[in-house]
PDB file of C-alpha atoms and ligand atoms in Angstrom:
ATOM      1  CA  MET P 269     141.205 151.113  96.281  1.00 49.00           C
ATOM      2  CA  SER P 270     138.671 150.987  99.042  1.00 56.00           C
ATOM      3  CA  LYS P 271     135.146 150.114  97.919  1.00 90.00           C
ATOM      4  CA  LEU P 272     133.243 151.443 100.907  1.00 96.00           C
ATOM      5  CA  GLU P 273     134.444 153.887 103.483  1.00 97.00           C
ATOM      6  CA  LEU P 274     132.568 155.354 106.430  1.00 98.00           C
ATOM      7  CA  LYS P 275     134.164 158.431 107.925  1.00 98.00           C
ATOM      8  CA  ASN P 276     133.304 159.649 111.408  1.00 98.00           C
ATOM      9  CA  ILE P 277     129.636 158.692 111.299  1.00 98.00           C
ATOM     10  CA  HIS P 278     127.525 160.076 114.143  1.00 98.00           C
ATOM     11  CA  GLN P 279     123.832 159.365 114.493  1.00 98.00           C
ATOM     12  CA  SER P 280     121.408 160.638 117.084  1.00 97.00           C
ATOM     13  CA  PHE P 281     117.631 160.509 117.126  1.00 95.00           C
ATOM     14  CA  PRO P 282     116.093 163.562 118.750  1.00 91.00           C
ATOM     15  CA  SER P 283     112.728 163.264 120.480  1.00 89.00           C
ATOM     16  CA  LYS P 284     110.719 165.548 122.774  1.00 89.00           C
ATOM     17  CA  LYS P 285     112.063 164.018 125.991  1.00 89.00           C
ATOM     18  CA  GLN P 286     115.679 163.331 125.105  1.00 91.00           C
ATOM     19  CA  THR P 287     118.017 162.792 122.214  1.00 92.00           C
ATOM     20  CA  THR P 288     119.274 159.224 121.783  1.00 93.00           C
ATOM     21  CA  MET P 289     122.870 158.995 120.637  1.00 95.00           C
ATOM     22  CA  VAL P 290     123.239 155.749 118.710  1.00 97.00           C
ATOM     23  CA  LEU P 291     126.436 155.968 116.674  1.00 97.00           C
ATOM     24  CA  SER P 292     129.402 157.892 117.959  1.00 96.00           C
ATOM     25  CA  ASP P 293     132.210 158.419 115.501  1.00 96.00           C
ATOM     26  CA  ILE P 294     132.151 155.196 113.475  1.00 98.00           C
ATOM     27  CA  SER P 295     134.836 154.888 110.814  1.00 98.00           C
ATOM     28  CA  LEU P 296     135.312 151.693 108.847  1.00 97.00           C
ATOM     29  CA  LYS P 297     136.044 150.399 105.383  1.00 97.00           C
ATOM     30  CA  VAL P 298     135.439 147.435 103.117  1.00 97.00           C
ATOM     31  CA  ASN P 299     138.079 146.869 100.460  1.00 96.00           C
ATOM     32  CA  ASP P 300     137.476 145.474  97.011  1.00 94.00           C
ATOM     33  CA  GLY P 301     136.440 141.816  97.259  1.00 93.00           C
ATOM     34  CA  GLU P 302     136.721 141.774 101.040  1.00 96.00           C
ATOM     35  CA  PHE P 303     134.382 140.007 103.485  1.00 96.00           C
ATOM     36  CA  VAL P 304     133.988 142.251 106.527  1.00 97.00           C
ATOM     37  CA  SER P 305     131.774 141.602 109.545  1.00 98.00           C
ATOM     38  CA  ILE P 306     130.348 143.904 112.165  1.00 97.00           C
ATOM     39  CA  ILE P 307     129.604 142.377 115.522  1.00 96.00           C
ATOM     40  CA  GLY P 308     128.086 144.260 118.403  1.00 92.00           C
ATOM     41  CA  PRO P 309     125.516 144.135 121.177  1.00 90.00           C
ATOM     42  CA  SER P 310     121.855 144.268 120.238  1.00 89.00           C
ATOM     43  CA  GLY P 311     120.733 147.885 119.927  1.00 91.00           C
ATOM     44  CA  SER P 312     124.239 149.159 119.169  1.00 93.00           C
ATOM     45  CA  GLY P 313     123.072 150.644 115.872  1.00 95.00           C
ATOM     46  CA  LYS P 314     124.154 148.012 113.330  1.00 95.00           C
ATOM     47  CA  SER P 315     120.940 148.176 111.300  1.00 93.00           C
ATOM     48  CA  THR P 316     120.998 151.963 111.616  1.00 95.00           C
ATOM     49  CA  LEU P 317     124.485 151.911 110.100  1.00 96.00           C
ATOM     50  CA  PHE P 318     123.160 149.875 107.154  1.00 94.00           C
ATOM     51  CA  HIS P 319     120.320 152.353 106.660  1.00 94.00           C
ATOM     52  CA  ILE P 320     122.943 155.086 106.441  1.00 96.00           C
ATOM     53  CA  ILE P 321     125.080 153.092 103.968  1.00 95.00           C
ATOM     54  CA  GLY P 322     121.975 152.394 101.858  1.00 92.00           C
ATOM     55  CA  GLY P 323     121.078 156.093 101.825  1.00 93.00           C
ATOM     56  CA  LEU P 324     117.777 155.507 103.641  1.00 91.00           C
ATOM     57  CA  LEU P 325     118.937 157.644 106.540  1.00 95.00           C
ATOM     58  CA  MET P 326     121.035 160.797 106.480  1.00 97.00           C
ATOM     59  CA  PRO P 327     123.653 160.618 109.275  1.00 97.00           C
ATOM     60  CA  THR P 328     123.737 163.425 111.826  1.00 97.00           C
ATOM     61  CA  SER P 329     127.322 163.910 110.681  1.00 98.00           C
ATOM     62  CA  GLY P 330     129.980 161.999 108.802  1.00 98.00           C
ATOM     63  CA  GLU P 331     130.484 160.727 105.309  1.00 98.00           C
ATOM     64  CA  VAL P 332     129.867 157.617 103.198  1.00 97.00           C
ATOM     65  CA  LEU P 333     132.260 157.056 100.285  1.00 97.00           C
ATOM     66  CA  LEU P 334     132.015 154.478  97.504  1.00 95.00           C
ATOM     67  CA  ASP P 335     135.185 154.072  95.453  1.00 94.00           C
ATOM     68  CA  GLY P 336     136.355 157.349  96.946  1.00 94.00           C
ATOM     69  CA  THR P 337     133.265 159.292  95.845  1.00 95.00           C
ATOM     70  CA  PRO P 338     131.048 160.869  98.533  1.00 97.00           C
ATOM     71  CA  VAL P 339     127.598 159.216  98.294  1.00 96.00           C
ATOM     72  CA  THR P 340     126.079 160.096 101.689  1.00 97.00           C
ATOM     73  CA  GLY P 341     122.275 159.890 101.473  1.00 95.00           C
ATOM     74  CA  GLN P 342     122.251 158.394  97.964  1.00 94.00           C
ATOM     75  CA  LYS P 343     120.001 155.380  97.454  1.00 91.00           C
ATOM     76  CA  GLY P 344     120.283 152.428  95.101  1.00 86.00           C
ATOM     77  CA  LEU P 345     124.072 152.057  95.088  1.00 90.00           C
ATOM     78  CA  ILE P 346     124.433 148.891  97.129  1.00 91.00           C
ATOM     79  CA  SER P 347     122.816 145.494  97.259  1.00 91.00           C
ATOM     80  CA  TYR P 348     121.080 145.044 100.587  1.00 88.00           C
ATOM     81  CA  MET P 349     119.658 141.980 102.299  1.00 88.00           C
ATOM     82  CA  PRO P 350     117.530 143.142 105.232  1.00 84.00           C
ATOM     83  CA  GLN P 351     117.220 141.381 108.582  1.00 81.00           C
ATOM     84  CA  GLN P 352     113.865 139.873 107.486  1.00 80.00           C
ATOM     85  CA  PRO P 353     113.602 138.220 104.031  1.00 80.00           C
ATOM     86  CA  ALA P 354     110.996 140.835 102.902  1.00 86.00           C
ATOM     87  CA  LEU P 355     109.611 138.791 100.012  1.00 94.00           C
ATOM     88  CA  PHE P 356     106.504 139.989  98.209  1.00 95.00           C
ATOM     89  CA  PRO P 357     103.838 137.354  99.001  1.00 95.00           C
ATOM     90  CA  TRP P 358     102.045 137.783  95.670  1.00 96.00           C
ATOM     91  CA  ARG P 359     105.165 137.419  93.528  1.00 96.00           C
ATOM     92  CA  SER P 360     106.486 133.987  92.615  1.00 97.00           C
ATOM     93  CA  ILE P 361     109.930 132.921  93.867  1.00 97.00           C
ATOM     94  CA  GLU P 362     111.629 133.740  90.564  1.00 97.00           C
ATOM     95  CA  GLU P 363     109.870 137.106  90.411  1.00 96.00           C
ATOM     96  CA  ASN P 364     111.066 137.866  93.926  1.00 96.00           C
ATOM     97  CA  VAL P 365     114.617 136.960  92.948  1.00 96.00           C
ATOM     98  CA  ILE P 366     114.641 139.334  89.945  1.00 95.00           C
ATOM     99  CA  LEU P 367     113.260 142.319  91.866  1.00 92.00           C
ATOM    100  CA  ALA P 368     116.554 144.133  92.421  1.00 89.00           C
ATOM    101  CA  GLN P 369     117.551 143.497  88.810  1.00 91.00           C
ATOM    102  CA  GLU P 370     114.218 144.901  87.593  1.00 89.00           C
ATOM    103  CA  VAL P 371     114.676 147.991  89.724  1.00 86.00           C
ATOM    104  CA  ALA P 372     118.171 148.394  88.231  1.00 86.00           C
ATOM    105  CA  GLY P 373     116.632 148.368  84.747  1.00 90.00           C
ATOM    106  CA  ILE P 374     117.886 144.959  83.619  1.00 92.00           C
ATOM    107  CA  ALA P 375     115.689 143.329  80.952  1.00 93.00           C
ATOM    108  CA  ARG P 376     113.132 140.932  82.449  1.00 95.00           C
ATOM    109  CA  ASP P 377     114.113 138.007  80.191  1.00 95.00           C
ATOM    110  CA  HIS P 378     117.733 138.367  81.107  1.00 95.00           C
ATOM    111  CA  ALA P 379     116.959 138.659  84.831  1.00 95.00           C
ATOM    112  CA  LEU P 380     114.664 135.620  84.743  1.00 96.00           C
ATOM    113  CA  ALA P 381     117.310 133.566  82.973  1.00 96.00           C
ATOM    114  CA  ALA P 382     119.806 134.375  85.746  1.00 93.00           C
ATOM    115  CA  ALA P 383     117.244 133.551  88.455  1.00 95.00           C
ATOM    116  CA  ARG P 384     116.427 130.193  86.819  1.00 96.00           C
ATOM    117  CA  GLU P 385     120.095 129.376  86.544  1.00 94.00           C
ATOM    118  CA  TRP P 386     120.761 130.150  90.224  1.00 90.00           C
ATOM    119  CA  LEU P 387     117.676 128.769  91.979  1.00 93.00           C
ATOM    120  CA  PRO P 388     118.674 125.086  91.525  1.00 90.00           C
ATOM    121  CA  ARG P 389     122.184 125.902  92.763  1.00 83.00           C
ATOM    122  CA  VAL P 390     120.744 126.985  96.106  1.00 82.00           C
ATOM    123  CA  GLY P 391     118.481 123.968  96.421  1.00 85.00           C
ATOM    124  CA  LEU P 392     115.363 125.714  95.130  1.00 93.00           C
ATOM    125  CA  GLY P 393     115.031 124.041  91.742  1.00 95.00           C
ATOM    126  CA  GLY P 394     111.347 123.322  91.045  1.00 97.00           C
ATOM    127  CA  TYR P 395     110.149 126.194  93.261  1.00 97.00           C
ATOM    128  CA  GLU P 396     110.509 128.904  90.592  1.00 97.00           C
ATOM    129  CA  LYS P 397     106.747 129.425  90.144  1.00 97.00           C
ATOM    130  CA  GLU P 398     105.713 128.884  93.767  1.00 97.00           C
ATOM    131  CA  LEU P 399     104.699 131.653  96.148  1.00 97.00           C
ATOM    132  CA  PRO P 400     106.935 132.475  99.157  1.00 96.00           C
ATOM    133  CA  HIS P 401     104.509 131.048 101.769  1.00 96.00           C
ATOM    134  CA  VAL P 402     105.205 127.453 100.696  1.00 96.00           C
ATOM    135  CA  LEU P 403     108.891 127.875 101.574  1.00 94.00           C
ATOM    136  CA  SER P 404     110.522 127.307 104.978  1.00 90.00           C
ATOM    137  CA  GLY P 405     112.317 130.186 106.708  1.00 85.00           C
ATOM    138  CA  GLY P 406     115.704 128.955 105.518  1.00 83.00           C
ATOM    139  CA  MET P 407     114.495 128.699 101.929  1.00 89.00           C
ATOM    140  CA  GLN P 408     113.032 132.218 102.064  1.00 91.00           C
ATOM    141  CA  GLN P 409     116.391 133.485 103.308  1.00 86.00           C
ATOM    142  CA  ARG P 410     118.047 131.907 100.279  1.00 88.00           C
ATOM    143  CA  VAL P 411     115.596 133.672  97.957  1.00 92.00           C
ATOM    144  CA  SER P 412     116.320 136.969  99.681  1.00 91.00           C
ATOM    145  CA  PHE P 413     120.034 136.251  99.454  1.00 88.00           C
ATOM    146  CA  LEU P 414     119.849 135.408  95.731  1.00 89.00           C
ATOM    147  CA  ARG P 415     118.022 138.671  95.135  1.00 93.00           C
ATOM    148  CA  ALA P 416     120.897 140.539  96.768  1.00 91.00           C
ATOM    149  CA  LEU P 417     123.508 138.415  94.979  1.00 87.00           C
ATOM    150  CA  LEU P 418     122.028 138.979  91.503  1.00 90.00           C
ATOM    151  CA  SER P 419     121.613 142.693  92.052  1.00 90.00           C
ATOM    152  CA  PRO P 420     124.228 144.347  89.833  1.00 87.00           C
ATOM    153  CA  LYS P 421     125.882 146.213  92.713  1.00 89.00           C
ATOM    154  CA  GLU P 422     129.449 145.630  93.783  1.00 87.00           C
ATOM    155  CA  LEU P 423     128.859 145.824  97.527  1.00 93.00           C
ATOM    156  CA  MET P 424     126.496 143.488  99.374  1.00 93.00           C
ATOM    157  CA  CYS P 425     125.265 144.444 102.836  1.00 94.00           C
ATOM    158  CA  LEU P 426     123.780 141.524 104.762  1.00 94.00           C
ATOM    159  CA  ASP P 427     122.016 142.303 108.040  1.00 93.00           C
ATOM    160  CA  GLU P 428     122.029 139.222 110.317  1.00 90.00           C
ATOM    161  CA  PRO P 429     120.922 137.060 107.396  1.00 86.00           C
ATOM    162  CA  PHE P 430     120.970 133.799 109.357  1.00 83.00           C
ATOM    163  CA  GLY P 431     119.803 135.095 112.740  1.00 79.00           C
ATOM    164  CA  ALA P 432     116.368 133.483 112.571  1.00 73.00           C
ATOM    165  CA  LEU P 433     117.528 130.045 111.448  1.00 77.00           C
ATOM    166  CA  ASP P 434     117.979 126.916 113.536  1.00 81.00           C
ATOM    167  CA  ALA P 435     121.571 125.872 114.232  1.00 84.00           C
ATOM    168  CA  LEU P 436     121.780 123.182 111.568  1.00 83.00           C
ATOM    169  CA  THR P 437     120.270 125.237 108.737  1.00 80.00           C
ATOM    170  CA  ARG P 438     122.466 128.100 109.809  1.00 85.00           C
ATOM    171  CA  GLN P 439     125.610 125.982 109.463  1.00 87.00           C
ATOM    172  CA  GLU P 440     124.521 124.841 106.014  1.00 83.00           C
ATOM    173  CA  MET P 441     123.831 128.412 104.931  1.00 83.00           C
ATOM    174  CA  GLN P 442     127.212 129.630 106.215  1.00 89.00           C
ATOM    175  CA  ALA P 443     129.086 126.942 104.274  1.00 89.00           C
ATOM    176  CA  TRP P 444     126.944 127.704 101.247  1.00 84.00           C
ATOM    177  CA  LEU P 445     127.531 131.474 101.451  1.00 88.00           C
ATOM    178  CA  LEU P 446     131.258 130.959 101.877  1.00 90.00           C
ATOM    179  CA  ASN P 447     131.372 128.733  98.818  1.00 88.00           C
ATOM    180  CA  ILE P 448     129.475 131.219  96.641  1.00 85.00           C
ATOM    181  CA  TRP P 449     131.489 134.170  97.921  1.00 88.00           C
ATOM    182  CA  GLU P 450     134.800 132.389  97.312  1.00 87.00           C
ATOM    183  CA  GLN P 451     133.728 131.883  93.688  1.00 83.00           C
ATOM    184  CA  ASN P 452     132.542 135.472  93.172  1.00 79.00           C
ATOM    185  CA  LYS P 453     134.576 137.582  95.636  1.00 83.00           C
ATOM    186  CA  ARG P 454     132.084 140.413  95.855  1.00 87.00           C
ATOM    187  CA  SER P 455     132.680 142.917  98.650  1.00 94.00           C
ATOM    188  CA  ILE P 456     130.480 141.973 101.594  1.00 95.00           C
ATOM    189  CA  LEU P 457     129.603 143.834 104.775  1.00 97.00           C
ATOM    190  CA  PHE P 458     127.968 141.364 107.128  1.00 96.00           C
ATOM    191  CA  VAL P 459     126.221 142.015 110.424  1.00 95.00           C
ATOM    192  CA  THR P 460     126.004 139.186 112.915  1.00 92.00           C
ATOM    193  CA  HIS P 461     125.462 138.407 116.582  1.00 85.00           C
ATOM    194  CA  SER P 462     127.551 135.277 116.371  1.00 90.00           C
ATOM    195  CA  ILE P 463     131.275 135.494 117.058  1.00 94.00           C
ATOM    196  CA  GLU P 464     131.857 132.051 115.492  1.00 94.00           C
ATOM    197  CA  GLU P 465     130.021 133.080 112.351  1.00 94.00           C
ATOM    198  CA  ALA P 466     132.083 136.252 112.029  1.00 96.00           C
ATOM    199  CA  LEU P 467     135.382 134.392 112.555  1.00 96.00           C
ATOM    200  CA  TYR P 468     134.451 131.578 110.186  1.00 95.00           C
ATOM    201  CA  LEU P 469     133.362 133.842 107.318  1.00 95.00           C
ATOM    202  CA  SER P 470     135.299 137.115 107.460  1.00 97.00           C
ATOM    203  CA  ASP P 471     138.585 138.627 106.415  1.00 97.00           C
ATOM    204  CA  ARG P 472     138.183 141.371 109.021  1.00 98.00           C
ATOM    205  CA  ILE P 473     135.849 142.052 111.950  1.00 98.00           C
ATOM    206  CA  TYR P 474     134.782 145.312 113.585  1.00 98.00           C
ATOM    207  CA  VAL P 475     133.600 144.944 117.174  1.00 97.00           C
ATOM    208  CA  LEU P 476     131.170 147.654 118.270  1.00 96.00           C
ATOM    209  CA  SER P 477     130.423 148.843 121.802  1.00 94.00           C
ATOM    210  CA  ASN P 478     127.030 149.564 123.328  1.00 93.00           C
ATOM    211  CA  LYS P 479     125.309 152.686 122.083  1.00 92.00           C
ATOM    212  CA  PRO P 480     126.431 155.335 121.584  1.00 94.00           C
ATOM    213  CA  SER P 481     128.590 152.863 119.728  1.00 95.00           C
ATOM    214  CA  THR P 482     132.193 153.189 118.754  1.00 96.00           C
ATOM    215  CA  VAL P 483     134.576 150.695 117.155  1.00 97.00           C
ATOM    216  CA  LEU P 484     136.125 148.833 120.111  1.00 95.00           C
ATOM    217  CA  GLU P 485     138.418 146.787 117.930  1.00 95.00           C
ATOM    218  CA  GLU P 486     139.292 145.966 114.359  1.00 97.00           C
ATOM    219  CA  LEU P 487     140.505 142.414 114.009  1.00 97.00           C
ATOM    220  CA  VAL P 488     142.166 140.752 111.015  1.00 97.00           C
ATOM    221  CA  VAL P 489     141.106 137.103 110.786  1.00 97.00           C
ATOM    222  CA  PRO P 490     144.270 135.059 110.267  1.00 96.00           C
ATOM    223  CA  PHE P 491     142.731 132.008 108.542  1.00 96.00           C
ATOM    224  CA  GLY P 492     143.331 131.362 104.825  1.00 92.00           C
ATOM    225  CA  ARG P 493     140.972 130.670 101.919  1.00 91.00           C
ATOM    226  CA  PRO P 494     139.199 128.586 100.939  1.00 90.00           C
ATOM    227  CA  ARG P 495     138.045 128.225 104.536  1.00 92.00           C
ATOM    228  CA  GLN P 496     137.160 124.884 105.986  1.00 90.00           C
ATOM    229  CA  GLU P 497     134.668 124.364 108.780  1.00 89.00           C
ATOM    230  CA  ALA P 498     137.451 122.531 110.642  1.00 92.00           C
ATOM    231  CA  ILE P 499     139.090 125.870 111.570  1.00 94.00           C
ATOM    232  CA  MET P 500     136.415 126.243 114.259  1.00 93.00           C
ATOM    233  CA  LYS P 501     138.247 123.520 116.187  1.00 94.00           C
ATOM    234  CA  ASP P 502     141.573 125.336 115.858  1.00 95.00           C
ATOM    235  CA  VAL P 503     143.117 126.594 119.117  1.00 96.00           C
ATOM    236  CA  LEU P 504     143.664 130.034 117.589  1.00 96.00           C
ATOM    237  CA  PHE P 505     139.987 130.183 116.587  1.00 97.00           C
ATOM    238  CA  GLN P 506     138.971 129.483 120.186  1.00 97.00           C
ATOM    239  CA  GLU P 507     141.397 132.105 121.495  1.00 97.00           C
ATOM    240  CA  LEU P 508     140.042 134.750 119.147  1.00 97.00           C
ATOM    241  CA  ARG P 509     136.480 133.791 120.033  1.00 96.00           C
ATOM    242  CA  GLN P 510     137.235 134.256 123.733  1.00 96.00           C
ATOM    243  CA  HIS P 511     139.002 137.517 123.041  1.00 96.00           C
ATOM    244  CA  ILE P 512     135.958 138.985 121.266  1.00 95.00           C
ATOM    245  CA  GLN P 513     133.597 137.470 123.815  1.00 94.00           C
ATOM    246  CA  GLY P 514     135.563 139.248 126.554  1.00 93.00           C
ATOM    247  CA  HIS P 515     134.947 142.569 124.807  1.00 90.00           C
ATOM    248  CA  LEU P 516     131.235 141.936 124.402  1.00 89.00           C
ATOM    249  CA  ARG P 517     130.768 140.607 127.923  1.00 87.00           C
ATOM    250  CA  LYS P 518     132.265 143.803 129.309  1.00 84.00           C
ATOM    251  CA  GLU P 519     129.785 145.737 127.184  1.00 82.00           C
ATOM    252  CA  VAL P 520     126.825 143.769 128.551  1.00 76.00           C
ATOM    253  CA  GLN P 521     128.005 144.230 132.163  1.00 78.00           C
ATOM    254  CA  HIS P 522     128.552 147.892 131.525  1.00 76.00           C
ATOM    255  CA  ASP P 523     125.036 148.163 130.113  1.00 76.00           C
ATOM    256  CA  GLN P 524     123.500 146.415 133.140  1.00 72.00           C
ATOM    257  CA  GLY P 525     125.486 148.623 135.477  1.00 65.00           C
ATOM    258  CA  ARG P 526     123.873 151.784 134.117  1.00 61.00           C
TER     259      ARG P 526
HETATM  260  N1  ADP S 640     114.200 156.150 113.493  1.00 52.59           N
HETATM  261  C1  ADP S 640     114.582 155.992 114.758  1.00 52.59           C
HETATM  262  N2  ADP S 640     114.154 156.860 115.720  1.00 52.59           N
HETATM  263  C2  ADP S 640     114.542 156.714 116.993  1.00 52.59           C
HETATM  264  N3  ADP S 640     115.377 155.753 117.435  1.00 52.59           N
HETATM  265  C3  ADP S 640     115.831 154.864 116.545  1.00 52.59           C
HETATM  266  C4  ADP S 640     115.457 154.929 115.165  1.00 52.59           C
HETATM  267  N4  ADP S 640     116.090 153.909 114.511  1.00 52.59           N
HETATM  268  C5  ADP S 640     116.790 153.246 115.448  1.00 52.59           C
HETATM  269  N5  ADP S 640     116.654 153.817 116.665  1.00 52.59           N
HETATM  270  C6  ADP S 640     117.327 153.380 117.903  1.00 52.59           C
HETATM  271  O1  ADP S 640     118.676 153.117 117.603  1.00 52.59           O
HETATM  272  C7  ADP S 640     119.157 152.051 118.407  1.00 52.59           C
HETATM  273  C8  ADP S 640     119.888 151.053 117.522  1.00 52.59           C
HETATM  274  O2  ADP S 640     118.983 150.350 116.735  1.00 52.59           O
HETATM  275  P1  ADP S 640     119.448 149.306 115.627  1.00 52.59           P
HETATM  276  O3  ADP S 640     120.257 150.007 114.610  1.00 52.59           O
HETATM  277  O4  ADP S 640     118.246 148.566 115.143  1.00 52.59           O
HETATM  278  O5  ADP S 640     120.402 148.335 116.482  1.00 52.59           O
HETATM  279  P2  ADP S 640     120.984 146.881 116.129  1.00 52.59           P
HETATM  280  O6  ADP S 640     120.684 146.608 114.690  1.00 52.59           O
HETATM  281  O7  ADP S 640     122.440 146.986 116.438  1.00 52.59           O
HETATM  282  O8  ADP S 640     120.308 145.911 117.050  1.00 52.59           O
HETATM  283  C9  ADP S 640     117.968 151.477 119.148  1.00 52.59           C
HETATM  284  O9  ADP S 640     118.035 151.935 120.469  1.00 52.59           O
HETATM  285  C10 ADP S 640     116.773 152.060 118.430  1.00 52.59           C
HETATM  286  O10 ADP S 640     115.728 152.275 119.333  1.00 52.59           O
HETATM  287 MG1   MG S 641     119.632 145.080 113.682  1.00 52.59          MG
END
């Protein structure tokens, strides 16, 4: 059974001067326990797509299905990690982690117990009572990620979660995410700019065009699990990277040519 399915999603934003077409007939799916990435040029509507999946935005046309049930425009069905960590500055780290659980109606004691169990596992033991401002960017991302992970929703949508991190922290976080995901196998839809990141983490990748964006290609990643970082040195990995890069480079040239 398919967990998430988007069918023929179109999105345009009308304004006085002109209507901007952002998404043009996007169809994709995330199967049960699958790690799927979306990669596309900046401004191609990836965050917009997440807003539609999360029910924050009603698509101009098209349908969102969860487990085969139409849920277009319904909020609160997925776990969502936004592009920025979006922590509440006045809430302690553990209180930030339990937010999604609280919203879902899980008892505070129970939620706090889960947060306290997980925080040390992500290198944040001892920070439970601190406020977000004492944490580095990478640490804040981990708090935001834990919040999404502990939310009792089957599907996690992560919007460029590591985009703002330096290369080294980013590598650590990727390995860490992979490890946690391989233990839990939640369905994940992951947006990224980085071709390497998408190839390293995903089961499947959708490559989007410039806006009005369409799916240029759906690619099945041929590497097994558990994944090792060493696959990045594999010849096949490099070939696939170049293949996707070719697609995206054409998009950038096309954009500049307009
Ligand atoms: N509410 C809105 N009204 C008008 N235009 C919007 C709105 N939301 C997004 N857009 C436009 O949609 C395009 C895609 O934005 P976004 O989804 O953030 O792209 P990405 O996440 O792929 O970088 C941008 O050109 C942006 O200006
Ligand atoms: Mg975005």
